[in-house]
Amino acid sequence: MIDDDAYLAQLQRIFDANDPGIGIDRFTGYGSEWRVSGLRVVANEDGFDDVDVDIEVNGSGADGPLQVRSQVLFDRQWRSDAGYEDPAVFAPYLVRELDGRIYGLVRDRDSDVAGTLPPAIDGATRDEWWAALLDDLSGEAVVAREVGPGTIEVEQLDEPTTWVHVTSDQWARYVSEHGWDQATEDLATTRSALWEEHTVLFRGRLWCSIRAELPPISQEQDERSKGIPPEEGRMAGGYWVAVDGRGQEHRFPEMLEDEPGGFAGVVRRQFDRLRRRCTDCRTTPGSWSPSCSATCAARSGRSRSRRA
């Protein structure tokens, strides 16, 4: 991999060119409403480098575009593990990471409200929330148990074993910041929406990952780093035909009831594994051949299913 300075120089040239053909998702306004105007590497206190990004937001300032900043993971080893050796591949990822932050960055730029420390959490509350988490992860034919410091193993009949990597202190802090209902919903969504068996807490967010180690790596990123072609799909005769990176076809009905243990979860997970780009009825141009509504319908199930 080229050194960081050369990498950032190539990345900046990509953003300066503003070429629609580079694969950056422009659905939410990148290139027309906001753009990347500057990049630099900075160290993060967790030991993983970030790229500090200057962002120019059109129509937000009284005297012209508003300038805001944000940081995105840029660790060199992580980029290699995730298949981001090529700046042209990293550029779309960077835009996706920044996209959901723009509104908050503009809103908070001139805010006079100082940040507040999270409330202190006593040991009894922490232990109560930890026990409730283990109970929430368990259920009929499902056993969740702590198998090591900060590692919960979840075993379910006829399902792959999964792991949640979070300590009791981290979980208590997450619950205190988001509330119990939101925290457990975040965890359920993260565990059910993707293909990976590990759920990790990294920089205040829950992520799915193929590994317990940080930073997280998605299966899509892992396959890209190994040169496995991305999976594709098409609609044919009322069926979704999923073609994996090795050319094998998998056929699933287009619309199915979401029954526990049924095919709906399989279809949803296959859609997710093909291209995890559908968010609030948005898709990356070129990633999907069916309509977004069909994609969202397949993603709507929440049951975990055995791998197809």
PDB file of N, CA and C in Angstrom, residues 268-307:
ATOM      1  N   ARG A 268     -33.757 -11.988   3.520  1.00  0.00           N
ATOM      2  CA  ARG A 268     -33.252 -10.711   4.023  1.00  0.00           C
ATOM      3  C   ARG A 268     -31.743 -10.760   4.204  1.00  0.00           C
ATOM      4  N   ARG A 269     -31.245 -11.834   4.790  1.00  0.00           N
ATOM      5  CA  ARG A 269     -29.817 -11.924   5.028  1.00  0.00           C
ATOM      6  C   ARG A 269     -29.053 -12.026   3.713  1.00  0.00           C
ATOM      7  N   GLN A 270     -29.655 -12.702   2.723  1.00  0.00           N
ATOM      8  CA  GLN A 270     -28.983 -12.793   1.440  1.00  0.00           C
ATOM      9  C   GLN A 270     -28.919 -11.419   0.770  1.00  0.00           C
ATOM     10  N   PHE A 271     -30.033 -10.640   0.864  1.00  0.00           N
ATOM     11  CA  PHE A 271     -30.001  -9.284   0.335  1.00  0.00           C
ATOM     12  C   PHE A 271     -28.902  -8.484   1.030  1.00  0.00           C
ATOM     13  N   ASP A 272     -28.843  -8.610   2.359  1.00  0.00           N
ATOM     14  CA  ASP A 272     -27.848  -7.861   3.107  1.00  0.00           C
ATOM     15  C   ASP A 272     -26.438  -8.251   2.679  1.00  0.00           C
ATOM     16  N   ARG A 273     -26.223  -9.540   2.504  1.00  0.00           N
ATOM     17  CA  ARG A 273     -24.895 -10.012   2.159  1.00  0.00           C
ATOM     18  C   ARG A 273     -24.527  -9.637   0.728  1.00  0.00           C
ATOM     19  N   LEU A 274     -25.533  -9.542  -0.144  1.00  0.00           N
ATOM     20  CA  LEU A 274     -25.245  -9.140  -1.519  1.00  0.00           C
ATOM     21  C   LEU A 274     -24.716  -7.724  -1.549  1.00  0.00           C
ATOM     22  N   ARG A 275     -25.523  -6.764  -1.146  1.00  0.00           N
ATOM     23  CA  ARG A 275     -25.091  -5.373  -1.112  1.00  0.00           C
ATOM     24  C   ARG A 275     -25.837  -4.686   0.002  1.00  0.00           C
ATOM     25  N   ARG A 276     -25.141  -4.371   1.099  1.00  0.00           N
ATOM     26  CA  ARG A 276     -25.812  -3.756   2.235  1.00  0.00           C
ATOM     27  C   ARG A 276     -25.829  -2.242   2.031  1.00  0.00           C
ATOM     28  N   ARG A 277     -26.747  -1.779   1.194  1.00  0.00           N
ATOM     29  CA  ARG A 277     -26.778  -0.367   0.841  1.00  0.00           C
ATOM     30  C   ARG A 277     -28.167   0.238   0.985  1.00  0.00           C
ATOM     31  N   CYS A 278     -29.181  -0.566   1.361  1.00  0.00           N
ATOM     32  CA  CYS A 278     -30.535  -0.024   1.401  1.00  0.00           C
ATOM     33  C   CYS A 278     -30.801   0.553   2.787  1.00  0.00           C
ATOM     34  N   THR A 279     -30.937   1.865   2.885  1.00  0.00           N
ATOM     35  CA  THR A 279     -31.192   2.531   4.152  1.00  0.00           C
ATOM     36  C   THR A 279     -32.273   3.578   3.938  1.00  0.00           C
ATOM     37  N   ASP A 280     -33.367   3.425   4.667  1.00  0.00           N
ATOM     38  CA  ASP A 280     -34.484   4.363   4.498  1.00  0.00           C
ATOM     39  C   ASP A 280     -34.892   4.480   3.032  1.00  0.00           C
ATOM     40  N   CYS A 281     -35.027   3.310   2.388  1.00  0.00           N
ATOM     41  CA  CYS A 281     -35.466   3.245   0.986  1.00  0.00           C
ATOM     42  C   CYS A 281     -34.502   3.959   0.046  1.00  0.00           C
ATOM     43  N   ARG A 282     -33.189   3.814   0.296  1.00  0.00           N
ATOM     44  CA  ARG A 282     -32.188   4.362  -0.613  1.00  0.00           C
ATOM     45  C   ARG A 282     -31.286   3.236  -1.057  1.00  0.00           C
ATOM     46  N   THR A 283     -30.864   3.260  -2.278  1.00  0.00           N
ATOM     47  CA  THR A 283     -29.898   2.284  -2.753  1.00  0.00           C
ATOM     48  C   THR A 283     -28.783   2.991  -3.491  1.00  0.00           C
ATOM     49  N   THR A 284     -27.631   2.378  -3.493  1.00  0.00           N
ATOM     50  CA  THR A 284     -26.519   2.908  -4.261  1.00  0.00           C
ATOM     51  C   THR A 284     -26.761   2.603  -5.732  1.00  0.00           C
ATOM     52  N   PRO A 285     -26.718   3.591  -6.610  1.00  0.00           N
ATOM     53  CA  PRO A 285     -26.960   3.333  -8.029  1.00  0.00           C
ATOM     54  C   PRO A 285     -26.050   2.227  -8.544  1.00  0.00           C
ATOM     55  N   GLY A 286     -26.668   1.283  -9.248  1.00  0.00           N
ATOM     56  CA  GLY A 286     -25.895   0.199  -9.826  1.00  0.00           C
ATOM     57  C   GLY A 286     -25.723  -1.005  -8.930  1.00  0.00           C
ATOM     58  N   SER A 287     -26.089  -0.873  -7.633  1.00  0.00           N
ATOM     59  CA  SER A 287     -25.892  -1.996  -6.731  1.00  0.00           C
ATOM     60  C   SER A 287     -27.027  -3.005  -6.805  1.00  0.00           C
ATOM     61  N   TRP A 288     -28.213  -2.545  -7.183  1.00  0.00           N
ATOM     62  CA  TRP A 288     -29.379  -3.417  -7.182  1.00  0.00           C
ATOM     63  C   TRP A 288     -30.079  -3.372  -8.534  1.00  0.00           C
ATOM     64  N   SER A 289     -30.537  -4.524  -9.002  1.00  0.00           N
ATOM     65  CA  SER A 289     -31.354  -4.526 -10.205  1.00  0.00           C
ATOM     66  C   SER A 289     -32.842  -4.463  -9.898  1.00  0.00           C
ATOM     67  N   PRO A 290     -33.332  -5.033  -8.745  1.00  0.00           N
ATOM     68  CA  PRO A 290     -34.751  -4.879  -8.442  1.00  0.00           C
ATOM     69  C   PRO A 290     -35.025  -3.507  -7.843  1.00  0.00           C
ATOM     70  N   SER A 291     -36.312  -3.230  -7.631  1.00  0.00           N
ATOM     71  CA  SER A 291     -36.674  -1.939  -7.054  1.00  0.00           C
ATOM     72  C   SER A 291     -36.296  -1.903  -5.586  1.00  0.00           C
ATOM     73  N   CYS A 292     -36.178  -0.686  -5.062  1.00  0.00           N
ATOM     74  CA  CYS A 292     -35.831  -0.543  -3.655  1.00  0.00           C
ATOM     75  C   CYS A 292     -36.913  -1.136  -2.767  1.00  0.00           C
ATOM     76  N   SER A 293     -38.179  -1.044  -3.204  1.00  0.00           N
ATOM     77  CA  SER A 293     -39.267  -1.585  -2.381  1.00  0.00           C
ATOM     78  C   SER A 293     -39.109  -3.089  -2.190  1.00  0.00           C
ATOM     79  N   ALA A 294     -38.667  -3.778  -3.242  1.00  0.00           N
ATOM     80  CA  ALA A 294     -38.444  -5.218  -3.111  1.00  0.00           C
ATOM     81  C   ALA A 294     -37.298  -5.481  -2.154  1.00  0.00           C
ATOM     82  N   THR A 295     -36.273  -4.648  -2.224  1.00  0.00           N
ATOM     83  CA  THR A 295     -35.141  -4.793  -1.325  1.00  0.00           C
ATOM     84  C   THR A 295     -35.579  -4.604   0.118  1.00  0.00           C
ATOM     85  N   CYS A 296     -36.317  -3.522   0.366  1.00  0.00           N
ATOM     86  CA  CYS A 296     -36.754  -3.240   1.726  1.00  0.00           C
ATOM     87  C   CYS A 296     -37.680  -4.325   2.248  1.00  0.00           C
ATOM     88  N   ALA A 297     -38.530  -4.863   1.378  1.00  0.00           N
ATOM     89  CA  ALA A 297     -39.434  -5.926   1.808  1.00  0.00           C
ATOM     90  C   ALA A 297     -38.645  -7.142   2.263  1.00  0.00           C
ATOM     91  N   ALA A 298     -37.580  -7.443   1.542  1.00  0.00           N
ATOM     92  CA  ALA A 298     -36.775  -8.592   1.913  1.00  0.00           C
ATOM     93  C   ALA A 298     -36.000  -8.334   3.188  1.00  0.00           C
ATOM     94  N   ARG A 299     -35.678  -7.064   3.457  1.00  0.00           N
ATOM     95  CA  ARG A 299     -34.916  -6.724   4.654  1.00  0.00           C
ATOM     96  C   ARG A 299     -35.796  -6.595   5.888  1.00  0.00           C
ATOM     97  N   SER A 300     -37.114  -6.626   5.717  1.00  0.00           N
ATOM     98  CA  SER A 300     -37.990  -6.279   6.828  1.00  0.00           C
ATOM     99  C   SER A 300     -38.038  -7.339   7.912  1.00  0.00           C
ATOM    100  N   GLY A 301     -37.678  -8.583   7.603  1.00  0.00           N
ATOM    101  CA  GLY A 301     -37.707  -9.638   8.603  1.00  0.00           C
ATOM    102  C   GLY A 301     -36.650  -9.414   9.664  1.00  0.00           C
ATOM    103  N   ARG A 302     -36.870  -9.970  10.835  1.00  0.00           N
ATOM    104  CA  ARG A 302     -35.926  -9.784  11.925  1.00  0.00           C
ATOM    105  C   ARG A 302     -35.421 -11.115  12.470  1.00  0.00           C
ATOM    106  N   SER A 303     -35.974 -12.250  12.007  1.00  0.00           N
ATOM    107  CA  SER A 303     -35.517 -13.529  12.528  1.00  0.00           C
ATOM    108  C   SER A 303     -34.168 -13.876  11.943  1.00  0.00           C
ATOM    109  N   ARG A 304     -33.315 -14.492  12.760  1.00  0.00           N
ATOM    110  CA  ARG A 304     -32.022 -14.936  12.286  1.00  0.00           C
ATOM    111  C   ARG A 304     -32.204 -16.297  11.650  1.00  0.00           C
ATOM    112  N   SER A 305     -31.508 -16.554  10.575  1.00  0.00           N
ATOM    113  CA  SER A 305     -31.700 -17.797   9.845  1.00  0.00           C
ATOM    114  C   SER A 305     -30.364 -18.453   9.552  1.00  0.00           C
ATOM    115  N   ARG A 306     -30.418 -19.758   9.349  1.00  0.00           N
ATOM    116  CA  ARG A 306     -29.208 -20.494   8.985  1.00  0.00           C
ATOM    117  C   ARG A 306     -28.722 -19.997   7.637  1.00  0.00           C
ATOM    118  N   ARG A 307     -27.416 -20.047   7.447  1.00  0.00           N
ATOM    119  CA  ARG A 307     -26.851 -19.597   6.179  1.00  0.00           C
ATOM    120  C   ARG A 307     -27.407 -20.418   5.032  1.00  0.00           C
TER     121      ARG A 307
END
